[in-house]
Amino acid sequence: MFQLQSKPVIVTLEIAPSDMARFNTLRELYFPSHANYLEAHLTLFYRLPGMEAVIPETLQQYSRRAPMALQVNGIVNFGTGVAYTLYAPALEALHKKLQVAFEPWLVRQDRQPLRPHITIQNKVTSFKAAQLHAQLSATFTPFDITATGFGTWEYLRGPWKALDKFMFQE
């Protein structure tokens, strides 16, 4: 059960474990080990107030739905790392609804349109990021993964502490 937190809460999209295994393996291979203290994840909101009961209530409400198919449609080099991008119109629509519900508490970053991605490399030189991007892009074929719910996390100045999950169920 979700407990109200004095610290900000991060909201992620839960992905089927069998789908996330691929991204976690790549993250272990390519993310600098000194900075790799998280598993692969897809962040929906970076900073929501942990003391607002409406946050878990809203996530519970919007989890009353079927699991959602997402297409991993590309690989992006963002300068200091590499991420897989997702084509997910249903997720983007859901995110917009959550933005409306959370509007009073959104920080600037959380007000932006969602650009869903899963980072597998970060905190490297632009040369290393370009190398990995070229290597992965050479054999990339789009594939589907399944979103299964929402996760909430407490930020601990590096690692995150899992708080609760709101699994999709019709």
PDB file of C-alpha atoms in Angstrom:
ATOM      1  CA  MET A   1       0.000   0.000   0.000  1.00  0.00           C
ATOM      2  CA  PHE A   2       1.252   3.474  -0.876  1.00  0.00           C
ATOM      3  CA  GLN A   3       2.534   5.440   2.082  1.00  0.00           C
ATOM      4  CA  LEU A   4       2.647   9.212   1.928  1.00  0.00           C
ATOM      5  CA  GLN A   5       6.242  10.435   1.710  1.00  0.00           C
ATOM      6  CA  SER A   6       7.857  13.650   2.827  1.00  0.00           C
ATOM      7  CA  LYS A   7      10.187  13.415  -0.173  1.00  0.00           C
ATOM      8  CA  PRO A   8       9.237  13.784  -3.846  1.00  0.00           C
ATOM      9  CA  VAL A   9       7.961  10.744  -5.715  1.00  0.00           C
ATOM     10  CA  ILE A  10       9.023   9.497  -9.157  1.00  0.00           C
ATOM     11  CA  VAL A  11       6.417   7.705 -11.284  1.00  0.00           C
ATOM     12  CA  THR A  12       7.525   5.117 -13.828  1.00  0.00           C
ATOM     13  CA  LEU A  13       5.743   2.854 -16.255  1.00  0.00           C
ATOM     14  CA  GLU A  14       6.018  -0.791 -15.250  1.00  0.00           C
ATOM     15  CA  ILE A  15       7.071  -3.020 -18.148  1.00  0.00           C
ATOM     16  CA  ALA A  16       6.684  -6.810 -18.328  1.00  0.00           C
ATOM     17  CA  PRO A  17       9.775  -8.366 -16.653  1.00  0.00           C
ATOM     18  CA  SER A  18      10.523 -10.501 -19.717  1.00  0.00           C
ATOM     19  CA  ASP A  19      10.644  -7.323 -21.829  1.00  0.00           C
ATOM     20  CA  MET A  20      12.765  -5.396 -19.322  1.00  0.00           C
ATOM     21  CA  ALA A  21      15.364  -8.171 -19.141  1.00  0.00           C
ATOM     22  CA  ARG A  22      16.700  -7.113 -22.554  1.00  0.00           C
ATOM     23  CA  PHE A  23      17.140  -3.476 -21.482  1.00  0.00           C
ATOM     24  CA  ASN A  24      18.677  -4.415 -18.124  1.00  0.00           C
ATOM     25  CA  THR A  25      21.218  -6.638 -19.874  1.00  0.00           C
ATOM     26  CA  LEU A  26      22.183  -3.787 -22.211  1.00  0.00           C
ATOM     27  CA  ARG A  27      22.349  -1.364 -19.303  1.00  0.00           C
ATOM     28  CA  GLU A  28      24.718  -3.700 -17.432  1.00  0.00           C
ATOM     29  CA  LEU A  29      26.919  -3.884 -20.527  1.00  0.00           C
ATOM     30  CA  TYR A  30      27.004  -0.208 -21.482  1.00  0.00           C
ATOM     31  CA  PHE A  31      26.153   1.982 -18.490  1.00  0.00           C
ATOM     32  CA  PRO A  32      29.256   3.004 -16.487  1.00  0.00           C
ATOM     33  CA  SER A  33      29.258   0.682 -13.465  1.00  0.00           C
ATOM     34  CA  HIS A  34      29.960   3.502 -10.977  1.00  0.00           C
ATOM     35  CA  ALA A  35      26.706   5.207 -12.005  1.00  0.00           C
ATOM     36  CA  ASN A  36      24.508   2.186 -12.722  1.00  0.00           C
ATOM     37  CA  TYR A  37      22.515   1.906  -9.503  1.00  0.00           C
ATOM     38  CA  LEU A  38      19.082   1.597 -11.152  1.00  0.00           C
ATOM     39  CA  GLU A  39      17.506  -0.973 -13.397  1.00  0.00           C
ATOM     40  CA  ALA A  40      16.254   0.161 -16.791  1.00  0.00           C
ATOM     41  CA  HIS A  41      13.048   2.185 -16.495  1.00  0.00           C
ATOM     42  CA  LEU A  42      10.625   4.472 -18.327  1.00  0.00           C
ATOM     43  CA  THR A  43       9.993   7.617 -16.271  1.00  0.00           C
ATOM     44  CA  LEU A  44       6.597   9.300 -16.536  1.00  0.00           C
ATOM     45  CA  PHE A  45       6.995  11.960 -13.807  1.00  0.00           C
ATOM     46  CA  TYR A  46      10.234  13.074 -12.201  1.00  0.00           C
ATOM     47  CA  ARG A  47       9.019  14.965  -9.150  1.00  0.00           C
ATOM     48  CA  LEU A  48       5.566  14.700  -7.619  1.00  0.00           C
ATOM     49  CA  PRO A  49       4.827  15.571  -3.991  1.00  0.00           C
ATOM     50  CA  GLY A  50       4.903  12.501  -1.799  1.00  0.00           C
ATOM     51  CA  MET A  51       2.465  13.965   0.723  1.00  0.00           C
ATOM     52  CA  GLU A  52      -0.451  14.369  -1.715  1.00  0.00           C
ATOM     53  CA  ALA A  53      -2.966  11.519  -1.344  1.00  0.00           C
ATOM     54  CA  VAL A  54      -4.399  12.354  -4.777  1.00  0.00           C
ATOM     55  CA  ILE A  55      -1.238  10.987  -6.435  1.00  0.00           C
ATOM     56  CA  PRO A  56      -1.728   7.305  -5.498  1.00  0.00           C
ATOM     57  CA  GLU A  57      -5.508   7.651  -5.822  1.00  0.00           C
ATOM     58  CA  THR A  58      -5.106   8.889  -9.392  1.00  0.00           C
ATOM     59  CA  LEU A  59      -2.609   6.167 -10.295  1.00  0.00           C
ATOM     60  CA  GLN A  60      -4.999   3.568  -8.883  1.00  0.00           C
ATOM     61  CA  GLN A  61      -7.850   5.032 -10.941  1.00  0.00           C
ATOM     62  CA  TYR A  62      -5.849   5.036 -14.195  1.00  0.00           C
ATOM     63  CA  SER A  63      -4.512   1.523 -13.585  1.00  0.00           C
ATOM     64  CA  ARG A  64      -8.020   0.180 -14.219  1.00  0.00           C
ATOM     65  CA  ARG A  65      -7.196  -0.678 -17.799  1.00  0.00           C
ATOM     66  CA  ALA A  66      -5.731  -3.479 -19.854  1.00  0.00           C
ATOM     67  CA  PRO A  67      -1.953  -3.809 -20.251  1.00  0.00           C
ATOM     68  CA  MET A  68      -0.700  -1.629 -23.079  1.00  0.00           C
ATOM     69  CA  ALA A  69       1.401  -2.570 -26.109  1.00  0.00           C
ATOM     70  CA  LEU A  70       4.297  -0.216 -26.879  1.00  0.00           C
ATOM     71  CA  GLN A  71       6.521  -0.277 -29.943  1.00  0.00           C
ATOM     72  CA  VAL A  72      10.247   0.168 -29.447  1.00  0.00           C
ATOM     73  CA  ASN A  73      10.827   2.069 -32.667  1.00  0.00           C
ATOM     74  CA  GLY A  74      14.333   3.457 -32.581  1.00  0.00           C
ATOM     75  CA  ILE A  75      17.601   4.236 -30.864  1.00  0.00           C
ATOM     76  CA  VAL A  76      18.636   7.779 -30.009  1.00  0.00           C
ATOM     77  CA  ASN A  77      22.046   9.236 -29.169  1.00  0.00           C
ATOM     78  CA  PHE A  78      21.479  12.115 -26.744  1.00  0.00           C
ATOM     79  CA  GLY A  79      25.103  13.192 -26.533  1.00  0.00           C
ATOM     80  CA  THR A  80      26.237  11.515 -23.314  1.00  0.00           C
ATOM     81  CA  GLY A  81      24.358   8.268 -23.795  1.00  0.00           C
ATOM     82  CA  VAL A  82      21.932   6.119 -25.742  1.00  0.00           C
ATOM     83  CA  ALA A  83      18.282   5.220 -25.268  1.00  0.00           C
ATOM     84  CA  TYR A  84      15.614   3.201 -27.021  1.00  0.00           C
ATOM     85  CA  THR A  85      12.652   5.299 -28.129  1.00  0.00           C
ATOM     86  CA  LEU A  86       9.056   4.137 -28.066  1.00  0.00           C
ATOM     87  CA  TYR A  87       6.085   4.833 -30.285  1.00  0.00           C
ATOM     88  CA  ALA A  88       3.127   4.749 -27.944  1.00  0.00           C
ATOM     89  CA  PRO A  89       0.099   6.939 -28.796  1.00  0.00           C
ATOM     90  CA  ALA A  90      -2.017   5.284 -26.067  1.00  0.00           C
ATOM     91  CA  LEU A  91       0.704   5.971 -23.479  1.00  0.00           C
ATOM     92  CA  GLU A  92       1.053   9.570 -24.614  1.00  0.00           C
ATOM     93  CA  ALA A  93      -2.725  10.058 -24.282  1.00  0.00           C
ATOM     94  CA  LEU A  94      -2.676   8.470 -20.825  1.00  0.00           C
ATOM     95  CA  HIS A  95       0.247  10.683 -19.801  1.00  0.00           C
ATOM     96  CA  LYS A  96      -1.683  13.803 -20.879  1.00  0.00           C
ATOM     97  CA  LYS A  97      -4.612  12.754 -18.668  1.00  0.00           C
ATOM     98  CA  LEU A  98      -2.258  12.242 -15.743  1.00  0.00           C
ATOM     99  CA  GLN A  99      -0.685  15.651 -16.390  1.00  0.00           C
ATOM    100  CA  VAL A 100      -4.134  17.237 -16.096  1.00  0.00           C
ATOM    101  CA  ALA A 101      -4.801  15.396 -12.818  1.00  0.00           C
ATOM    102  CA  PHE A 102      -1.373  16.315 -11.400  1.00  0.00           C
ATOM    103  CA  GLU A 103      -1.250  19.842 -12.859  1.00  0.00           C
ATOM    104  CA  PRO A 104      -0.988  21.770  -9.552  1.00  0.00           C
ATOM    105  CA  TRP A 105       2.195  19.876  -8.622  1.00  0.00           C
ATOM    106  CA  LEU A 106       4.041  19.522 -11.932  1.00  0.00           C
ATOM    107  CA  VAL A 107       7.579  20.854 -12.192  1.00  0.00           C
ATOM    108  CA  ARG A 108       8.715  22.240 -15.550  1.00  0.00           C
ATOM    109  CA  GLN A 109      10.182  18.916 -16.697  1.00  0.00           C
ATOM    110  CA  ASP A 110       6.924  17.071 -15.932  1.00  0.00           C
ATOM    111  CA  ARG A 111       4.853  19.602 -17.911  1.00  0.00           C
ATOM    112  CA  GLN A 112       6.612  18.649 -21.160  1.00  0.00           C
ATOM    113  CA  PRO A 113       5.064  16.274 -23.702  1.00  0.00           C
ATOM    114  CA  LEU A 114       6.122  12.700 -23.020  1.00  0.00           C
ATOM    115  CA  ARG A 115       9.002  11.402 -25.131  1.00  0.00           C
ATOM    116  CA  PRO A 116       9.012   7.791 -23.959  1.00  0.00           C
ATOM    117  CA  HIS A 117      12.435   6.183 -23.851  1.00  0.00           C
ATOM    118  CA  ILE A 118      14.486   3.638 -21.931  1.00  0.00           C
ATOM    119  CA  THR A 119      18.080   4.679 -21.316  1.00  0.00           C
ATOM    120  CA  ILE A 120      20.729   1.976 -21.561  1.00  0.00           C
ATOM    121  CA  GLN A 121      23.818   4.204 -21.477  1.00  0.00           C
ATOM    122  CA  ASN A 122      24.449   7.577 -19.825  1.00  0.00           C
ATOM    123  CA  LYS A 123      27.289   9.612 -18.354  1.00  0.00           C
ATOM    124  CA  VAL A 124      29.776   8.686 -21.096  1.00  0.00           C
ATOM    125  CA  THR A 125      31.717  10.720 -23.645  1.00  0.00           C
ATOM    126  CA  SER A 126      30.031  11.755 -26.871  1.00  0.00           C
ATOM    127  CA  PHE A 127      32.460   9.451 -28.701  1.00  0.00           C
ATOM    128  CA  LYS A 128      31.368   6.380 -26.706  1.00  0.00           C
ATOM    129  CA  ALA A 129      27.699   7.297 -27.142  1.00  0.00           C
ATOM    130  CA  ALA A 130      28.154   7.682 -30.907  1.00  0.00           C
ATOM    131  CA  GLN A 131      29.944   4.332 -31.099  1.00  0.00           C
ATOM    132  CA  LEU A 132      27.194   2.472 -29.240  1.00  0.00           C
ATOM    133  CA  HIS A 133      24.459   4.233 -31.205  1.00  0.00           C
ATOM    134  CA  ALA A 134      26.058   3.172 -34.501  1.00  0.00           C
ATOM    135  CA  GLN A 135      26.607  -0.395 -33.261  1.00  0.00           C
ATOM    136  CA  LEU A 136      23.025  -0.893 -32.063  1.00  0.00           C
ATOM    137  CA  SER A 137      21.426   0.947 -34.991  1.00  0.00           C
ATOM    138  CA  ALA A 138      23.166  -1.303 -37.519  1.00  0.00           C
ATOM    139  CA  THR A 139      21.038  -4.293 -36.529  1.00  0.00           C
ATOM    140  CA  PHE A 140      17.974  -2.639 -34.989  1.00  0.00           C
ATOM    141  CA  THR A 141      14.500  -3.888 -35.867  1.00  0.00           C
ATOM    142  CA  PRO A 142      11.410  -2.435 -34.132  1.00  0.00           C
ATOM    143  CA  PHE A 143       9.780  -4.694 -31.564  1.00  0.00           C
ATOM    144  CA  ASP A 144       6.887  -4.604 -29.113  1.00  0.00           C
ATOM    145  CA  ILE A 145       6.896  -4.604 -25.319  1.00  0.00           C
ATOM    146  CA  THR A 146       4.034  -4.553 -22.809  1.00  0.00           C
ATOM    147  CA  ALA A 147       3.328  -1.928 -20.158  1.00  0.00           C
ATOM    148  CA  THR A 148       1.806  -3.525 -17.075  1.00  0.00           C
ATOM    149  CA  GLY A 149       1.254  -0.669 -14.606  1.00  0.00           C
ATOM    150  CA  PHE A 150       2.768   2.260 -12.735  1.00  0.00           C
ATOM    151  CA  GLY A 151       5.599   2.232 -10.208  1.00  0.00           C
ATOM    152  CA  THR A 152       6.313   4.871  -7.572  1.00  0.00           C
ATOM    153  CA  TRP A 153       9.745   5.551  -6.167  1.00  0.00           C
ATOM    154  CA  GLU A 154      11.473   7.715  -3.598  1.00  0.00           C
ATOM    155  CA  TYR A 155      14.567   9.503  -4.912  1.00  0.00           C
ATOM    156  CA  LEU A 156      17.604   8.942  -2.668  1.00  0.00           C
ATOM    157  CA  ARG A 157      20.146  11.237  -4.378  1.00  0.00           C
ATOM    158  CA  GLY A 158      21.199   8.433  -6.704  1.00  0.00           C
ATOM    159  CA  PRO A 159      19.441   5.142  -6.022  1.00  0.00           C
ATOM    160  CA  TRP A 160      15.667   4.971  -5.851  1.00  0.00           C
ATOM    161  CA  LYS A 161      13.612   3.193  -3.219  1.00  0.00           C
ATOM    162  CA  ALA A 162      10.565   1.307  -4.516  1.00  0.00           C
ATOM    163  CA  LEU A 163       7.344   2.486  -2.890  1.00  0.00           C
ATOM    164  CA  ASP A 164       4.380   0.890  -4.630  1.00  0.00           C
ATOM    165  CA  LYS A 165       3.060  -0.571  -7.857  1.00  0.00           C
ATOM    166  CA  PHE A 166      -0.323   0.015  -9.469  1.00  0.00           C
ATOM    167  CA  MET A 167      -0.729  -2.860 -11.913  1.00  0.00           C
ATOM    168  CA  PHE A 168      -3.030  -2.546 -14.914  1.00  0.00           C
ATOM    169  CA  GLN A 169      -6.240  -4.533 -14.450  1.00  0.00           C
ATOM    170  CA  GLU A 170      -9.508  -4.065 -16.259  1.00  0.00           C
TER     171      GLU A 170
END
